[in-house]
PDB file of C-alpha atoms in Angstrom:
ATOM      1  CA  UNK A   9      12.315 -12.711  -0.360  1.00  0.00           C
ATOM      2  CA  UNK A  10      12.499 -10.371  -3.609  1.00  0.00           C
ATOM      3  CA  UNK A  11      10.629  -7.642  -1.508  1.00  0.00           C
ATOM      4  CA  UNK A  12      11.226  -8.233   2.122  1.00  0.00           C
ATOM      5  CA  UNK A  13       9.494  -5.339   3.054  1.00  0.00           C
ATOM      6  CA  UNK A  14       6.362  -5.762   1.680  1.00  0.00           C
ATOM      7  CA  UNK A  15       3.336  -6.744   3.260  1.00  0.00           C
ATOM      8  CA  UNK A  16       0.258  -8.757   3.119  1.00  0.00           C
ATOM      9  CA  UNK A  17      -3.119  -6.917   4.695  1.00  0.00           C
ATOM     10  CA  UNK A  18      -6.143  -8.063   4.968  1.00  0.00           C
ATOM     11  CA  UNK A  19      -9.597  -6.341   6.821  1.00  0.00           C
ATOM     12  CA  UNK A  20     -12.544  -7.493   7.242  1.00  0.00           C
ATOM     13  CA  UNK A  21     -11.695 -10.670   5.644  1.00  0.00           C
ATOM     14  CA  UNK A  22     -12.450  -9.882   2.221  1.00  0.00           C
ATOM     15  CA  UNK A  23     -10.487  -7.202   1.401  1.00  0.00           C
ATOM     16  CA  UNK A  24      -6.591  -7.391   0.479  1.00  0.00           C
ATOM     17  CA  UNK A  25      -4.090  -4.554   0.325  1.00  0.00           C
ATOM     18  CA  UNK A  26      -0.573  -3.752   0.389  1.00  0.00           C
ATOM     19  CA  UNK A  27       1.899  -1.896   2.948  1.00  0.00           C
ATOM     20  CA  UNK A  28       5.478  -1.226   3.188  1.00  0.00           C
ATOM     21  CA  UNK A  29       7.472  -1.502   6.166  1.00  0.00           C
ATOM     22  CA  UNK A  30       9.561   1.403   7.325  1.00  0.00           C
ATOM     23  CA  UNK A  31      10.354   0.682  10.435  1.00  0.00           C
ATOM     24  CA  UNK A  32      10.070  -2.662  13.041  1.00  0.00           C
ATOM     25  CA  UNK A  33       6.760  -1.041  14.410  1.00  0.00           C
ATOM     26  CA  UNK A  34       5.258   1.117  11.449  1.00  0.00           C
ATOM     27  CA  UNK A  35       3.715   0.625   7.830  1.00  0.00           C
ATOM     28  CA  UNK A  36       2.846   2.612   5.247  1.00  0.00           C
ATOM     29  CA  UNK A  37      -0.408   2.168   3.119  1.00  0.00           C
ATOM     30  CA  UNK A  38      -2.751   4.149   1.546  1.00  0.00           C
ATOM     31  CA  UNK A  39      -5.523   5.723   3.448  1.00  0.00           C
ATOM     32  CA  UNK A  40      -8.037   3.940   1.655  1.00  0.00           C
ATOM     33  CA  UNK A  41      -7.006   0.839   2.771  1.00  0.00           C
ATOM     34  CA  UNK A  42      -7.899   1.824   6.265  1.00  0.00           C
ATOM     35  CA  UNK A  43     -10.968   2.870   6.332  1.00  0.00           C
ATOM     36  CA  UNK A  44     -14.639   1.746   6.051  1.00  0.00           C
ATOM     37  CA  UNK A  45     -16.559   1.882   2.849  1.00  0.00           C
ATOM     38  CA  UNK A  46     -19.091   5.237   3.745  1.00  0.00           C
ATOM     39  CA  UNK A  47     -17.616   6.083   7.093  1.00  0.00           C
ATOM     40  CA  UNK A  48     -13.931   6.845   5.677  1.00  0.00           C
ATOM     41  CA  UNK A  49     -14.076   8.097  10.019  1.00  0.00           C
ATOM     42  CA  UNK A  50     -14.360   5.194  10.873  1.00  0.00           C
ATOM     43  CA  UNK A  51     -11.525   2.477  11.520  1.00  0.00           C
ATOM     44  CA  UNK A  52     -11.377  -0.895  13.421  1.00  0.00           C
ATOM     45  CA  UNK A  53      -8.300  -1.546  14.187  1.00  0.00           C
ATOM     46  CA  UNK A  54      -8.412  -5.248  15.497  1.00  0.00           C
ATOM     47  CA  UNK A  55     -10.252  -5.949  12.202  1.00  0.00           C
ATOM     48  CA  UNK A  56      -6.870  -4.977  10.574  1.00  0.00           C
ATOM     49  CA  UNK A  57      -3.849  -7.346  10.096  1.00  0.00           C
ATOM     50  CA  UNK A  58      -0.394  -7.419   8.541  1.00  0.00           C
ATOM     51  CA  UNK A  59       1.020 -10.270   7.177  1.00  0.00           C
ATOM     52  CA  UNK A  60       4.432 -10.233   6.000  1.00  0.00           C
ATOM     53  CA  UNK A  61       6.196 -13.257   4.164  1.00  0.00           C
ATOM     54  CA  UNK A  62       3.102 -13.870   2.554  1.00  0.00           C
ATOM     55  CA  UNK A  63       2.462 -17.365   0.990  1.00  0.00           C
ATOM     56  CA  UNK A  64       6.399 -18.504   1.846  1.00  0.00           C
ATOM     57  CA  UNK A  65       7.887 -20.428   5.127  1.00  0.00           C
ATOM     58  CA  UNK A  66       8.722 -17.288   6.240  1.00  0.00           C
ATOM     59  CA  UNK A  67       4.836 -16.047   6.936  1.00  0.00           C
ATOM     60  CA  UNK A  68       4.104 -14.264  10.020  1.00  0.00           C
ATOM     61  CA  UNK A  69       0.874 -12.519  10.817  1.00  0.00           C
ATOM     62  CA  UNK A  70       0.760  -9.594  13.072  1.00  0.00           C
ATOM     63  CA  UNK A  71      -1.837  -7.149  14.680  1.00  0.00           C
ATOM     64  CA  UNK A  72      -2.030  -3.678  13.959  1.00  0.00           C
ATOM     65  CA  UNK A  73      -2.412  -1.371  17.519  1.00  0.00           C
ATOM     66  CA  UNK A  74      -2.991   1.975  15.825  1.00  0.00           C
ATOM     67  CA  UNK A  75      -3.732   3.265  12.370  1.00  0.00           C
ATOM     68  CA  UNK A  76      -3.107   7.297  11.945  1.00  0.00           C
ATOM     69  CA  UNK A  77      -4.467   8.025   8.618  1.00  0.00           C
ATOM     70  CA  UNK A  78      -3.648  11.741   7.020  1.00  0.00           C
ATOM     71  CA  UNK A  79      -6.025  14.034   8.231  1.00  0.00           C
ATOM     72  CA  UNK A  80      -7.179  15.353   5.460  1.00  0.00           C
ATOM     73  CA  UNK A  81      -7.807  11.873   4.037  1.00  0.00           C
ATOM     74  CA  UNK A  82     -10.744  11.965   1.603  1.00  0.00           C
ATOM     75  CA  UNK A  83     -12.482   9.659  -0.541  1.00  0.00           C
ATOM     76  CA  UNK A  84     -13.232  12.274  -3.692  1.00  0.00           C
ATOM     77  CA  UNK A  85     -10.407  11.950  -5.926  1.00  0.00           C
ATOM     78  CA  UNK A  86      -8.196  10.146  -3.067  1.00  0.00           C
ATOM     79  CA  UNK A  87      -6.293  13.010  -1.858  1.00  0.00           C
ATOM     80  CA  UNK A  88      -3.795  12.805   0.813  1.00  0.00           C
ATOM     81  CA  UNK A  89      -4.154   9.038   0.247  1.00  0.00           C
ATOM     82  CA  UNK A  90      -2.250   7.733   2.872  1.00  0.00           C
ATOM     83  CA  UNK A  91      -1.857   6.071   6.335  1.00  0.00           C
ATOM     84  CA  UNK A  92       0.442   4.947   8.939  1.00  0.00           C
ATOM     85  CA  UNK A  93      -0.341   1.326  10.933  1.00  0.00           C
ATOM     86  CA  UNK A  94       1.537   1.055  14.129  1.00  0.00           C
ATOM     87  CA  UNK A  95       1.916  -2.711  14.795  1.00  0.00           C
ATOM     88  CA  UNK A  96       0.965  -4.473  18.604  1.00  0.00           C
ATOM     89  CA  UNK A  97       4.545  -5.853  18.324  1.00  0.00           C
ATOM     90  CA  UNK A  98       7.554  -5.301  16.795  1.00  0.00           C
ATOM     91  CA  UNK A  99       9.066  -6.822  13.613  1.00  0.00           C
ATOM     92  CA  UNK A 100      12.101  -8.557  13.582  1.00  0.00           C
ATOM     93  CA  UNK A 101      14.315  -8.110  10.740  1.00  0.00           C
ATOM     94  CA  UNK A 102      16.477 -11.019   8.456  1.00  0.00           C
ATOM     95  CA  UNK A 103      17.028 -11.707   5.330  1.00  0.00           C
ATOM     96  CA  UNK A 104      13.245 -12.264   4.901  1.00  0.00           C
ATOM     97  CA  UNK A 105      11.790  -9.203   6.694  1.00  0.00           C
ATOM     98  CA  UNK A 106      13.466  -5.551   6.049  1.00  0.00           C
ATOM     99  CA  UNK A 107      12.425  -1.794   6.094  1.00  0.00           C
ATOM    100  CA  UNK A 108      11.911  -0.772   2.438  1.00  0.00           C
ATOM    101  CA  UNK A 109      15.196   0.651   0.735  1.00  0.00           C
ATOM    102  CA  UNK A 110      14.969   4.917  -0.670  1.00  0.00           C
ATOM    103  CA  UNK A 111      17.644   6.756  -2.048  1.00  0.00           C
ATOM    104  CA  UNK A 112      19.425   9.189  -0.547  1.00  0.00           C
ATOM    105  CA  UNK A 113      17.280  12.395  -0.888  1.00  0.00           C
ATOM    106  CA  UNK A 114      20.447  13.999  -2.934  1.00  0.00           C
ATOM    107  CA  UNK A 115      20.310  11.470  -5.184  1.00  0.00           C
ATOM    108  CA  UNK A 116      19.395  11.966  -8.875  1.00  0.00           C
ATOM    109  CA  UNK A 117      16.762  10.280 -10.219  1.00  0.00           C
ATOM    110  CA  UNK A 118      16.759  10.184 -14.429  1.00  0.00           C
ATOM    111  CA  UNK A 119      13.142  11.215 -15.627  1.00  0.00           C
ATOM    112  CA  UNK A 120      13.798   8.007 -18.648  1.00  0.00           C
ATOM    113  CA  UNK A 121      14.306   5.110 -16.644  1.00  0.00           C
ATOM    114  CA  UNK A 122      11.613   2.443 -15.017  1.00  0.00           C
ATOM    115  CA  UNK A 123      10.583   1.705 -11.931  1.00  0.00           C
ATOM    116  CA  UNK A 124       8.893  -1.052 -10.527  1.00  0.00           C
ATOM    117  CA  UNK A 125       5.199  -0.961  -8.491  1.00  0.00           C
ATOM    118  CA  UNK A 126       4.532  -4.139  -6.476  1.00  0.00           C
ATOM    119  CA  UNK A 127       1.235  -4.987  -4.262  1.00  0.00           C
ATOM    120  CA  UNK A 128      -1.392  -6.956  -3.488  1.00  0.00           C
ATOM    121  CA  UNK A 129      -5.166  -6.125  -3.703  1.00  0.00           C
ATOM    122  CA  UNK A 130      -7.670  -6.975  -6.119  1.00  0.00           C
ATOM    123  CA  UNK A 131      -6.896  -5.711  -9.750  1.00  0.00           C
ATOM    124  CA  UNK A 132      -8.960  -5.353 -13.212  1.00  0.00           C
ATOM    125  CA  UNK A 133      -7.275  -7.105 -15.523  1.00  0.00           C
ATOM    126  CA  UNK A 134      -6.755  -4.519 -18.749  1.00  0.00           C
ATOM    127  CA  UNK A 135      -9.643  -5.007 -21.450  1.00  0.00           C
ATOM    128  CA  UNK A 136     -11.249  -7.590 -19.834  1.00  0.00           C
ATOM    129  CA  UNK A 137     -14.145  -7.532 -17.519  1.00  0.00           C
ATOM    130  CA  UNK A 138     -12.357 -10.153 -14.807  1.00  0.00           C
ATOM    131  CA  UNK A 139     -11.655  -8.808 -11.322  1.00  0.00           C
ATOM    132  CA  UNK A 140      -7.842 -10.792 -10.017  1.00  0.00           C
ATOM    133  CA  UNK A 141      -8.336 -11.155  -6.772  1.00  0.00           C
ATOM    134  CA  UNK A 142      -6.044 -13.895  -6.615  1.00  0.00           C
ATOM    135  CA  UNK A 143      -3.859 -12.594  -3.070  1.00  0.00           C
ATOM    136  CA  UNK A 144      -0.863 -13.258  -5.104  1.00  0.00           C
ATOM    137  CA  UNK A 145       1.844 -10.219  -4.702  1.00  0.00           C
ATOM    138  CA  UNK A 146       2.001  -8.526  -8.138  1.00  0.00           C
ATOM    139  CA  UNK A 147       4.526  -6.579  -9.720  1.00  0.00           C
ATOM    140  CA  UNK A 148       5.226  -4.217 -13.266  1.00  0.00           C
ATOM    141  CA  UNK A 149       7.507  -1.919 -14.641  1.00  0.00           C
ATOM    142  CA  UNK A 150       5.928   1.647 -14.914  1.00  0.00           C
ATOM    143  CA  UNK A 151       8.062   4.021 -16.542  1.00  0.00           C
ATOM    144  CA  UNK A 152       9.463   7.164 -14.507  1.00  0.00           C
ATOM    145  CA  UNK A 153       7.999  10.601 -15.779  1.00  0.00           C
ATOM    146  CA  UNK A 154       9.100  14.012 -14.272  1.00  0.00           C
ATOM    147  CA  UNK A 155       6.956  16.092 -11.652  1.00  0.00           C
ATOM    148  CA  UNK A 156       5.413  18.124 -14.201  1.00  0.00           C
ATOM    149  CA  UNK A 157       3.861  15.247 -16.111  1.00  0.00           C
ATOM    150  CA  UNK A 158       3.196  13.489 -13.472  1.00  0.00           C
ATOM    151  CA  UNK A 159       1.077  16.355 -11.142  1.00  0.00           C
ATOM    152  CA  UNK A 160      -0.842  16.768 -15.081  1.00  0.00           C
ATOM    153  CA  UNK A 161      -1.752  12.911 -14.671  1.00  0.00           C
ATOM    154  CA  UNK A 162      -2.824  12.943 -11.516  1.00  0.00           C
ATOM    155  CA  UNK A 163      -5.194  15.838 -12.243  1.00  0.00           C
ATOM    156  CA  UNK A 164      -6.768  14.422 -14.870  1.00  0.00           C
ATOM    157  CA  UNK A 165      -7.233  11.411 -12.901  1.00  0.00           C
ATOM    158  CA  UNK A 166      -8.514  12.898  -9.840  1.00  0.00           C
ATOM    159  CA  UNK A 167     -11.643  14.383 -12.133  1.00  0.00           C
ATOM    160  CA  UNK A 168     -12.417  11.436 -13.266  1.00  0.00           C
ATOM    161  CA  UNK A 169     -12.704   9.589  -9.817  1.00  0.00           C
ATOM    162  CA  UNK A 170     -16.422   9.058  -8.757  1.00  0.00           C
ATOM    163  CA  UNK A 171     -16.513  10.164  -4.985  1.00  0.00           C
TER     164      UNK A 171
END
């Protein structure tokens, strides 16, 4: 329940990722996640799930109708990494289940705070060889840099991406 509006997917039965709810019919993921491995084209959709509660009482698992991924989507360096799954039926919303919370776009943000990243998906644990592929929802503190810093990072880490 500490991030109702997170959720669980899973596609061809092996692979795990993460979406966020914005809305009782639509979630947000990264393009990646939707797409298969040398025909980024290429989507089945009733290979694709959502599961949101995951692991708790509150688990509910729900089929995704539609996934409209950013057409520019491509693999090299993961640009315009993201995707929009339109669910076969609506979510219900409680205490357990919620559209993710943003700030007001006229909000200030300070540049020297944290954040914190959740998700699922497999993960490489830091100087270690061991792949976590535990399906266990995951969450860290990243600190908050400003636009300039972060569009530098991003660069650099696009280069560096194998396509």
């Amino acid at each position: 329940d500490k991030w109702p509006w997170q959720v669980y997917m899973e596609k061809f039965v092996r692979h795990q990722y993460s979406g966020t709810i914005i809305s009782e019919q639509w979630i947000l993921t990264a393009g990646h996640c939707v797409r298969l491995e040398g025909r980024p084209e290429l989507v089945e959709v009733d290979k694709v799930e959502i599961t949101t509660g995951k692991g708790s009482e509150h688990e509910n698992t729900v089929k995704v109708a539609q996934i409209a991924r950013h057409p520019q989507f491509t693999t090299v360096g993961h640009g315009y990494d993201i995707a929009l799954l339109k669910l076969e039926t609506p979510l219900i919303f409680d205490e357990h289940i919620s559209p993710i919370c943003l700030p007001n776009p006229s909000q200030f943000i300070p540049t020297d705070g944290n954040a914190v990243a959740i998700g699922y998906g497999t993960s490489n644990d830091r100087g270690t060889d061991s792949i976590n592929d535990d399906r266990q929802l995951r969450e860290t503190i990243l600190p908050i840099v400003n636009e300039e810093i972060c569009e530098h990072r991003w660069r650099k880490y696009a280069k560096k991406t194998p396509s």
